[in-house]
Coordinates of C-alpha atoms and ligand atoms in Angstrom, one line a residue:
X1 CA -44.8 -45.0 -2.4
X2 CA -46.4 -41.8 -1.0
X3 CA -49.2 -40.2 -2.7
X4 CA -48.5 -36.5 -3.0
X5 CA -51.1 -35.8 -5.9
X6 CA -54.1 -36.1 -3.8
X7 CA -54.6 -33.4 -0.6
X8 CA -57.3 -33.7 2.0
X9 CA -60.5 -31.4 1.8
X10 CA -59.8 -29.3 4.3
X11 CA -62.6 -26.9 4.2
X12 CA -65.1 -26.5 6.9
X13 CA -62.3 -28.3 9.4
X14 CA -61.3 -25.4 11.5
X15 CA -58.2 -25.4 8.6
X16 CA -56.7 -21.2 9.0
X17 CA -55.5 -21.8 5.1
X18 CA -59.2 -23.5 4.2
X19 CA -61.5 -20.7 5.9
X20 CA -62.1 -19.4 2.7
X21 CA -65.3 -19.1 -0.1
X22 CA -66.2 -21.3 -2.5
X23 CA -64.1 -20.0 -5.4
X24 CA -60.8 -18.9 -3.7
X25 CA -57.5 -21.2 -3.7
X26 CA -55.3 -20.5 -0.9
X27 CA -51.8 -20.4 -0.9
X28 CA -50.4 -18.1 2.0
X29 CA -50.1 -19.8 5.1
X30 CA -46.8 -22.3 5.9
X31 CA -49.0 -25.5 6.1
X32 CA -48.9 -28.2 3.3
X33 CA -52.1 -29.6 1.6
X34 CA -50.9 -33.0 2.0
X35 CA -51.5 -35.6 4.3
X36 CA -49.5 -36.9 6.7
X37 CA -47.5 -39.5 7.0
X38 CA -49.2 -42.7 7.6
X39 CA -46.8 -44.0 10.3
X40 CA -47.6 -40.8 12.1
X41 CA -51.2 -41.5 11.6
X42 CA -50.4 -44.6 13.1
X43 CA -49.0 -43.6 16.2
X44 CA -51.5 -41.1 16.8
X45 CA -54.1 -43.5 16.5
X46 CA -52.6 -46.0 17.8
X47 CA -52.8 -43.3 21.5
X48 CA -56.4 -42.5 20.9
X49 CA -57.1 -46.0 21.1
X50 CA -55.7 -46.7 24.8
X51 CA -58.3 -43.8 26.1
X52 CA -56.6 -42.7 28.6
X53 CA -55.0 -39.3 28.2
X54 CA -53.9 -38.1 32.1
X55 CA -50.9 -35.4 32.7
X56 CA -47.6 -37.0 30.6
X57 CA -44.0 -36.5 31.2
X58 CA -41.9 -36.4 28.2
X59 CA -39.7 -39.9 27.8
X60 CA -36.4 -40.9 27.5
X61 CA -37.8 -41.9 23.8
X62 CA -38.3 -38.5 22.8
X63 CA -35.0 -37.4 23.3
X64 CA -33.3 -40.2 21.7
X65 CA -35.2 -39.5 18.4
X66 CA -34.2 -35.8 18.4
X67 CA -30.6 -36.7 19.1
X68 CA -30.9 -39.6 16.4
X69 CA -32.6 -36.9 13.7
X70 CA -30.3 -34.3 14.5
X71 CA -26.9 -36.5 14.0
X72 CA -28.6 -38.4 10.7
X73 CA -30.2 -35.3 9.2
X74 CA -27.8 -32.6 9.7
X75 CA -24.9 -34.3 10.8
X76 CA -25.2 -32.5 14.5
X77 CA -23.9 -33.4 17.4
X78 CA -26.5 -32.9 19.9
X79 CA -26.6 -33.9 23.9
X80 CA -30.0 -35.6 25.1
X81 CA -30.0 -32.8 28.7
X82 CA -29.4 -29.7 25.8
X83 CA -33.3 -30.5 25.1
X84 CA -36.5 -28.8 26.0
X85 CA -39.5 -30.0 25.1
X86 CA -41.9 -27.0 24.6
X87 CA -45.5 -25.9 22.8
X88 CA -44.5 -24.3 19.4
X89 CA -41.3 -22.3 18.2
X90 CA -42.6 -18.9 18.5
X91 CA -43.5 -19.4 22.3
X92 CA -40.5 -20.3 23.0
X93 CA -39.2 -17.3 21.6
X94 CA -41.7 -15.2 23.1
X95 CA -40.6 -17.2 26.4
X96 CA -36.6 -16.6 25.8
X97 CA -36.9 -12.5 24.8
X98 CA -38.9 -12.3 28.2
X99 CA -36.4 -14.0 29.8
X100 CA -32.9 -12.9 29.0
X101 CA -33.7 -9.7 27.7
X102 CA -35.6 -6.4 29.4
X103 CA -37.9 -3.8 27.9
X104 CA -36.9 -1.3 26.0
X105 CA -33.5 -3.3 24.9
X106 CA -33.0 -4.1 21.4
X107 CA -33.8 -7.5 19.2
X108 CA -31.9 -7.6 15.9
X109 CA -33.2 -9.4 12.9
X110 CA -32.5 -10.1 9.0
X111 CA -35.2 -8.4 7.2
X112 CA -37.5 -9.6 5.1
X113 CA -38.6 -12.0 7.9
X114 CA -41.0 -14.4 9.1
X115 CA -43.8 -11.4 10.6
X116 CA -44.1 -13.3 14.0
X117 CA -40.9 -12.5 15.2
X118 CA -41.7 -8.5 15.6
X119 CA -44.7 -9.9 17.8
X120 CA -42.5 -11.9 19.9
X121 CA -40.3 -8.3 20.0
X122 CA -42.9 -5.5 20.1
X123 CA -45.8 -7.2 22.0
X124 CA -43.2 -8.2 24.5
X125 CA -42.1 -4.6 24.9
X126 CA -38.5 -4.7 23.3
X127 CA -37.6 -2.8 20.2
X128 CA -37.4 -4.6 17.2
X129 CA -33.6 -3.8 15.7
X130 CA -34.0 -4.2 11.8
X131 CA -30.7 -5.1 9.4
X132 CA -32.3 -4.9 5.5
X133 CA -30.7 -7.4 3.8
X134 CA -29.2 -6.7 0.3
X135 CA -30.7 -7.2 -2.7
X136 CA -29.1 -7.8 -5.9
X137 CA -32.2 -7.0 -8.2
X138 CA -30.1 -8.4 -11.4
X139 CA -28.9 -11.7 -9.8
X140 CA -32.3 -11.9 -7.4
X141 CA -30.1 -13.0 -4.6
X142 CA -29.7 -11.7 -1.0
X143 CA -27.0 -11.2 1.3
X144 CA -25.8 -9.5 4.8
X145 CA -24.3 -6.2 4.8
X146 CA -21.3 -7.6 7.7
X147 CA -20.3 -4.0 8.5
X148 CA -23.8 -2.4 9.0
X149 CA -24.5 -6.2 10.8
X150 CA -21.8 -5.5 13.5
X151 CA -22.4 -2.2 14.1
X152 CA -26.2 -3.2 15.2
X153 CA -24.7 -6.1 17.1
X154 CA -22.2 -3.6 18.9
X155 CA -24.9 -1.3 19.8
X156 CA -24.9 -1.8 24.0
X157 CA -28.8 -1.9 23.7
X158 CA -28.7 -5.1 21.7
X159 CA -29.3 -8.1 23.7
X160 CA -30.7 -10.8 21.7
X161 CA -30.4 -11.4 17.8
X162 CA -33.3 -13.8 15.9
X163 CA -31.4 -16.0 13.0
X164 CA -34.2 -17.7 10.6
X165 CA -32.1 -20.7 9.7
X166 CA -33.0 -21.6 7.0
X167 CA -35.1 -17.9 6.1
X168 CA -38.2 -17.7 5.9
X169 CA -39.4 -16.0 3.2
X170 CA -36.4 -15.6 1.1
X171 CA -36.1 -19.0 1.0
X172 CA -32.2 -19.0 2.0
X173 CA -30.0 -21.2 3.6
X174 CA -27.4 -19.7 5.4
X175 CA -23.9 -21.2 4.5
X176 CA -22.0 -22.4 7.5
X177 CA -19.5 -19.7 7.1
X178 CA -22.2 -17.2 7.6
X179 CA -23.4 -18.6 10.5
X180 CA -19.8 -18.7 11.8
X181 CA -19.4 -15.4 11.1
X182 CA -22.7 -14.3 12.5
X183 CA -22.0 -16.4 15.6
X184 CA -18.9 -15.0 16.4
X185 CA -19.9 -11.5 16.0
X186 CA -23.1 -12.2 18.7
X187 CA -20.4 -14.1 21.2
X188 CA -18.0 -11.1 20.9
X189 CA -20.8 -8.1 21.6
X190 CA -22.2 -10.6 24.2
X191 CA -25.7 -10.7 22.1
X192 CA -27.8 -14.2 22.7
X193 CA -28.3 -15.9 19.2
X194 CA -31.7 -17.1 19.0
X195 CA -31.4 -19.6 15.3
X196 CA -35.2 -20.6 14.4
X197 CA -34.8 -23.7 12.5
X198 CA -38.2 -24.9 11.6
X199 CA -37.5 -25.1 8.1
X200 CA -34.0 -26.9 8.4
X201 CA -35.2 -30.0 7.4
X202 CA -36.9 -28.8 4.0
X203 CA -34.2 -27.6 2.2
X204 CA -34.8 -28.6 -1.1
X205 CA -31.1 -28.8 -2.4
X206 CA -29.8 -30.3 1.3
X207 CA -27.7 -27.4 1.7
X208 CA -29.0 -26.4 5.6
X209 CA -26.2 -25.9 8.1
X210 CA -27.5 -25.5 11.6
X211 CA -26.2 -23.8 14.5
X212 CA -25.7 -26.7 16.2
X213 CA -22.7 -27.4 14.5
X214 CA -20.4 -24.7 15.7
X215 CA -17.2 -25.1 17.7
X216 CA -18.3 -25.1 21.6
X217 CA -17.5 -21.6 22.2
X218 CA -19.6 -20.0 19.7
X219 CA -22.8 -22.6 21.1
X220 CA -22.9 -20.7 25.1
X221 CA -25.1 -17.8 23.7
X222 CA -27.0 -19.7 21.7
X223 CA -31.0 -20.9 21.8
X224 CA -32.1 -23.3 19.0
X225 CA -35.8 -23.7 18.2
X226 CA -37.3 -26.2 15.6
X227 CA -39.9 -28.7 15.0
X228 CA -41.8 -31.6 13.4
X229 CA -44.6 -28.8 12.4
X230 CA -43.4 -27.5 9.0
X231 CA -41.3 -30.7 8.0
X232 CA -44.3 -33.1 8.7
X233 CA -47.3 -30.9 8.3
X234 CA -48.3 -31.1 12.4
X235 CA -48.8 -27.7 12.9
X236 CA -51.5 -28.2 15.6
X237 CA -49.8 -30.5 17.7
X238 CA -47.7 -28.0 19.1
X239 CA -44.9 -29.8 19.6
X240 CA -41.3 -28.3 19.4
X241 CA -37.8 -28.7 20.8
X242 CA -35.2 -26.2 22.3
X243 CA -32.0 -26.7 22.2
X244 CA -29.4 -25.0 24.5
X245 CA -25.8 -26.3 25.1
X246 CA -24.8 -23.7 27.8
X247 CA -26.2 -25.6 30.9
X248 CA -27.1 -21.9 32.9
X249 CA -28.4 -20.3 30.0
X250 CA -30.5 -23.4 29.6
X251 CA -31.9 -23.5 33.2
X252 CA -32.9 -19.9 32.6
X253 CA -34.7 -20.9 29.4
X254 CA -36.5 -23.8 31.6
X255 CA -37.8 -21.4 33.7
X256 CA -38.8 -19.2 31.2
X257 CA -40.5 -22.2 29.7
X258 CA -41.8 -23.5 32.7
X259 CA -43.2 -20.2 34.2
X260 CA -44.7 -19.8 31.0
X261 CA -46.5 -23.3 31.7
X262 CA -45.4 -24.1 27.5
X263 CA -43.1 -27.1 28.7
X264 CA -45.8 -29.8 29.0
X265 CA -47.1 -32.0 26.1
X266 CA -50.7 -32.6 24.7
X267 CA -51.8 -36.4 24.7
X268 CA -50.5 -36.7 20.9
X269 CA -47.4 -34.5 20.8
X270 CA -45.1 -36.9 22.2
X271 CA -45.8 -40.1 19.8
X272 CA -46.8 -38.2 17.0
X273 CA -42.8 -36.3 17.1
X274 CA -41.2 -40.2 17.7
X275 CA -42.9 -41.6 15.1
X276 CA -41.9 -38.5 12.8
X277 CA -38.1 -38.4 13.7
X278 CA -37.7 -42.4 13.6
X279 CA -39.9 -43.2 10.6
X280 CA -40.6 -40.5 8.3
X281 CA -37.6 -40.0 6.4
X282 CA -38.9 -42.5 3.5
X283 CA -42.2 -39.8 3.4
X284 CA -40.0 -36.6 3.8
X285 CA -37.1 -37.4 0.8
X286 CA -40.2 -38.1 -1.2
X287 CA -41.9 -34.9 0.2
X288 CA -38.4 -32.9 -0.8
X289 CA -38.5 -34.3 -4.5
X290 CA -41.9 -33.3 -4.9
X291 CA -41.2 -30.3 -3.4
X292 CA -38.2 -29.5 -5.9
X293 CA -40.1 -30.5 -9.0
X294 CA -43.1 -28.3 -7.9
X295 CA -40.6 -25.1 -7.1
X296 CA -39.3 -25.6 -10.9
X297 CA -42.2 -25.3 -12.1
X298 CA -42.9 -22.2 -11.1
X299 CA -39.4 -21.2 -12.3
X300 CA -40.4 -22.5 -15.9
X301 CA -43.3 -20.8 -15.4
X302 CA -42.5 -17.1 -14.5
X303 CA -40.1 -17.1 -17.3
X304 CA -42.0 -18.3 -19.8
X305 CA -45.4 -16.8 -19.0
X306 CA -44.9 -14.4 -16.6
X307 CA -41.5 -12.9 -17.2
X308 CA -41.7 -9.9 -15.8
X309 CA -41.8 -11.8 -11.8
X310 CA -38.8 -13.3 -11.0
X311 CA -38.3 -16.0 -8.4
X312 CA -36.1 -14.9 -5.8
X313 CA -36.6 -17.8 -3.2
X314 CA -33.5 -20.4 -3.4
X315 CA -33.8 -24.1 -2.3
X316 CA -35.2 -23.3 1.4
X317 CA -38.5 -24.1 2.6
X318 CA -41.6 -24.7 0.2
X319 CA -42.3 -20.8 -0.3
X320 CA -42.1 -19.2 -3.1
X321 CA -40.3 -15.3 -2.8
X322 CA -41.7 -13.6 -6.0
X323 CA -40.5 -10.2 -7.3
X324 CA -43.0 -8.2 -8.7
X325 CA -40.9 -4.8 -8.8
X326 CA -41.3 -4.4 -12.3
X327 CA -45.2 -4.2 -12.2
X328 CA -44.7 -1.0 -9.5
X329 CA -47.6 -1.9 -7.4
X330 CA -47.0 -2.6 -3.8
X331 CA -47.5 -6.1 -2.5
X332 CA -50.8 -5.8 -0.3
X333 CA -52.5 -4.4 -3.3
X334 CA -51.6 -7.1 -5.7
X335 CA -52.3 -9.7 -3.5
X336 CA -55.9 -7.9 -2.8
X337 CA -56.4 -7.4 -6.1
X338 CA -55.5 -11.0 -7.1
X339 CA -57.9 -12.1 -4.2
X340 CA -60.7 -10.3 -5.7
X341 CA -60.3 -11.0 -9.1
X342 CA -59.0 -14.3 -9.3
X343 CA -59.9 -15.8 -5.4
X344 CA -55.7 -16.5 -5.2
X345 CA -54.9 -15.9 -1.9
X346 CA -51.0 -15.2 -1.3
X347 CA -49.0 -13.2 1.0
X348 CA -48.2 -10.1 0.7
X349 CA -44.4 -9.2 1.7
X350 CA -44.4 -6.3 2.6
X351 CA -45.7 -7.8 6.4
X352 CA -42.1 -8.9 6.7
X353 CA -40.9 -5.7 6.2
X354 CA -37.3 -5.0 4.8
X355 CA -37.9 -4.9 0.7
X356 CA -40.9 -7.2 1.1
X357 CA -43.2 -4.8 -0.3
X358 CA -41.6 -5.5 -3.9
X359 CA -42.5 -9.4 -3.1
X360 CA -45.4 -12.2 -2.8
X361 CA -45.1 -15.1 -0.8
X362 CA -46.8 -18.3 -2.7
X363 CA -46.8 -21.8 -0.9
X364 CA -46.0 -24.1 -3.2
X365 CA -46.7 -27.2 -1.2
X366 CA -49.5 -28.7 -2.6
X367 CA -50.7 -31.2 -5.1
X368 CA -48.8 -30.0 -9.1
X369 CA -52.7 -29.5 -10.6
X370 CA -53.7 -26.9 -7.4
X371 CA -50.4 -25.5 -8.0
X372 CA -50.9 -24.9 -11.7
X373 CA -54.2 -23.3 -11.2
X374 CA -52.7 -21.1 -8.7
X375 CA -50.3 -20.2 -11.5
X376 CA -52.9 -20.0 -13.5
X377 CA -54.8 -17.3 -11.4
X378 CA -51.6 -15.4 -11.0
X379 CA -50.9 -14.5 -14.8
X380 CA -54.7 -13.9 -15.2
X381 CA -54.8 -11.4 -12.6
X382 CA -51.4 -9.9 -14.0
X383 CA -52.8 -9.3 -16.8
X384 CA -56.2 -7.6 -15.7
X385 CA -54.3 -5.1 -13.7
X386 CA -51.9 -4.5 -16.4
X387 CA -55.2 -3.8 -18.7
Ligands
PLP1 C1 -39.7 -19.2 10.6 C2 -40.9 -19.7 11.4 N1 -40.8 -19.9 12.7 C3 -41.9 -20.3 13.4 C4 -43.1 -20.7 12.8 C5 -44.2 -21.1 13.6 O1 -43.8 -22.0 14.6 P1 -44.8 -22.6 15.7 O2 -46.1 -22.9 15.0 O3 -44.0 -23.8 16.2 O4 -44.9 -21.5 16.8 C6 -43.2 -20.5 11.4 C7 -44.5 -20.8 10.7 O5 -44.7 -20.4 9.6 C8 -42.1 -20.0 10.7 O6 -42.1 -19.9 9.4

């Protein structure tokens, strides 16, 4: 019903990802080269046309639909007052680590991460507490040293730990048992749990647990962040949701939010998120099994013609996590070098620090013939720099 073959022309539209000359193809930055939804065209159109676009409150109508998506999604269990409406995911973040921690105290993450979250750290003037996840380079497949975990979490010094839930760029969902596990070893050091869950709703395989489906006891440290951005492609609207259960950790996070004057929608934020979370789901389980078919064929394709990358990225999010430890060239060179010689644009990992330096980053969400010349491009410039 949905046309996923054809994308918008994005270039010379402001686009980040479409800034680029004439011959390059990007595929770096988390936005999709779809379009969006039509019945979130609708709504947004459907504001434009009343013309009047004074200060808004955020209705009882917003709520709902979060509450609805939640419970039909992901199977949580979430109360309308836990909500905050707020501008993006990462200012809240930024909002929360100003607000419950202090300078110089610790933030704990899973490395490789999403890059952002050592800004929200470092430029905020905490220090950025790193756990390197294991890699298995035979099975491709990370997991969570628990002793070397706990002993961060113990450390006095750490106050706040940043889950990315479902991980971005590993491409992981966290089983609920790990989340458990991590939960209870944040409530027992005292440590807030901040889970960024942007990506929960584009897992591939439906395998996302959130945090909001722990027991009450293990929810009173915990902050959840995510959004329509990633799942509906509305990264400019900046619209995104906090969730807290514990009712005085969430009026500190209101202040935070308010003080930091991110609590207030723009004029389409508000209808564009309704209409996402009450009638998208027909676009997004179309999305999803686009999305699957398009990260198999990268998988067909790295071991047929280019089997010396491996694809290390599970079902999470639409990003591919490549290993390219066997051509021993660090990732910012290879993703210059691809960018000179082939105009590919991907990320290199080693931004997201951990092992990422053995990695690229390749966004597969796009139409199947940009993502097979962006395939294409990679195994050409592979082979020039192996020449
Ligand atoms: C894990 C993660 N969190 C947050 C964001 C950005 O969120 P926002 O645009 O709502 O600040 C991204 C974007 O790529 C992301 O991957």
């Amino acid at each position: 019903m949905y046309n996923f073959d054809q994308m918008p022309d994005r270039r010379d539209t402001n686009s980040i990802k479409w800034d680029v000359e004439k011959q390059e193809l990007p595929m770096w930055i988390a936005d999709m080269d779809f379009s969006v939804a039509p019945e979130i065209m609708q709504a947004m159109q459907d504001k434009i046309k009343l013309g009047a676009f004074g200060y808004e409150n955020v209705p009882a109508s917003y709520y709902d639909a979060i509450v609805n998506w939640q419970e039909k999604q992901h199977n949580c269990q979430v109360k309308k007052d836990w909500i905050l409406f707020v501008n993006g995911v990462i200012p809240a973040l930024s909002s929360a680590v100003r607000r419950v921690t202090h300078p110089g105290e610790q933030i704990l993450t899973l490395t490789p991460v999403y890059d952002i979250f050592f800004h929200s750290i470092e430029n905020n003037g905490r220090k950025s507490l790193e756990e390197e996840l294991e890699y298995n380079a035979k099975t491709h497949k990370y997991s969570i040293n628990w002793s070397s975990l706990e002993q961060k979490l113990a450390d006095p010094l750490t106050k706040m730990m940043i889950l990315c839930n479902p991980h971005n760029p590993i491409g992981k969902s966290w089983t609920y048992k790990e989340i458990e596990k991590i939960a209870q070893l944040c409530h027992e050091y005292h440590v807030y749990l901040f889970s960024d869950e942007i990506h929960g709703d584009l897992v591939l395989d439906n395998s996302f647990s959130s945090t909001l489906k722990l027991p009450d006891n293990l929810k009173q440290n915990l902050i959840v962040a995510f959004s329509p951005s990633k799942t509906f492609n509305l990264a400019a609207l900046h619209s995104a949701s906090m969730v807290v259960p514990n009712p005085e950790l969430r009026f500190q996070i209101y202040r935070a939010i308010n003080n930091d004057e991110i609590a207030e929608p723009n004029l389409l934020a508000i209808p564009a998120t309704i209409a996402a979370y009450t009638q998208g789901n027909a676009w997004l389980k179309e999305l999803k099994k686009y999305l699957l078919k398009n990260r198999q064929y990268i998988a067909n394709f790295l071991e047929t013609e280019l089997n010396e990358l491996n694809l290390a990225s599970e079902f999470a999010t639409y990003l591919a996590w490549i290993d390219i430890s066997s051509l021993n060239i660090n990732s910012q060179q290879l993703a210059d070098f691809l960018k000179e010689n082939t105009g590919l644009i991907i990320s290199s990992g080693n931004v997201y620090r951990g092992n990422g330096t053995n990695f690229i980053r390749l966004n597969f969400a796009c139409p199947k013939s940009v993502l097979i010349d962006g395939l294409e491009r990679l195994k050409k410039g592979i082979d020039i720099e192996k020449s």
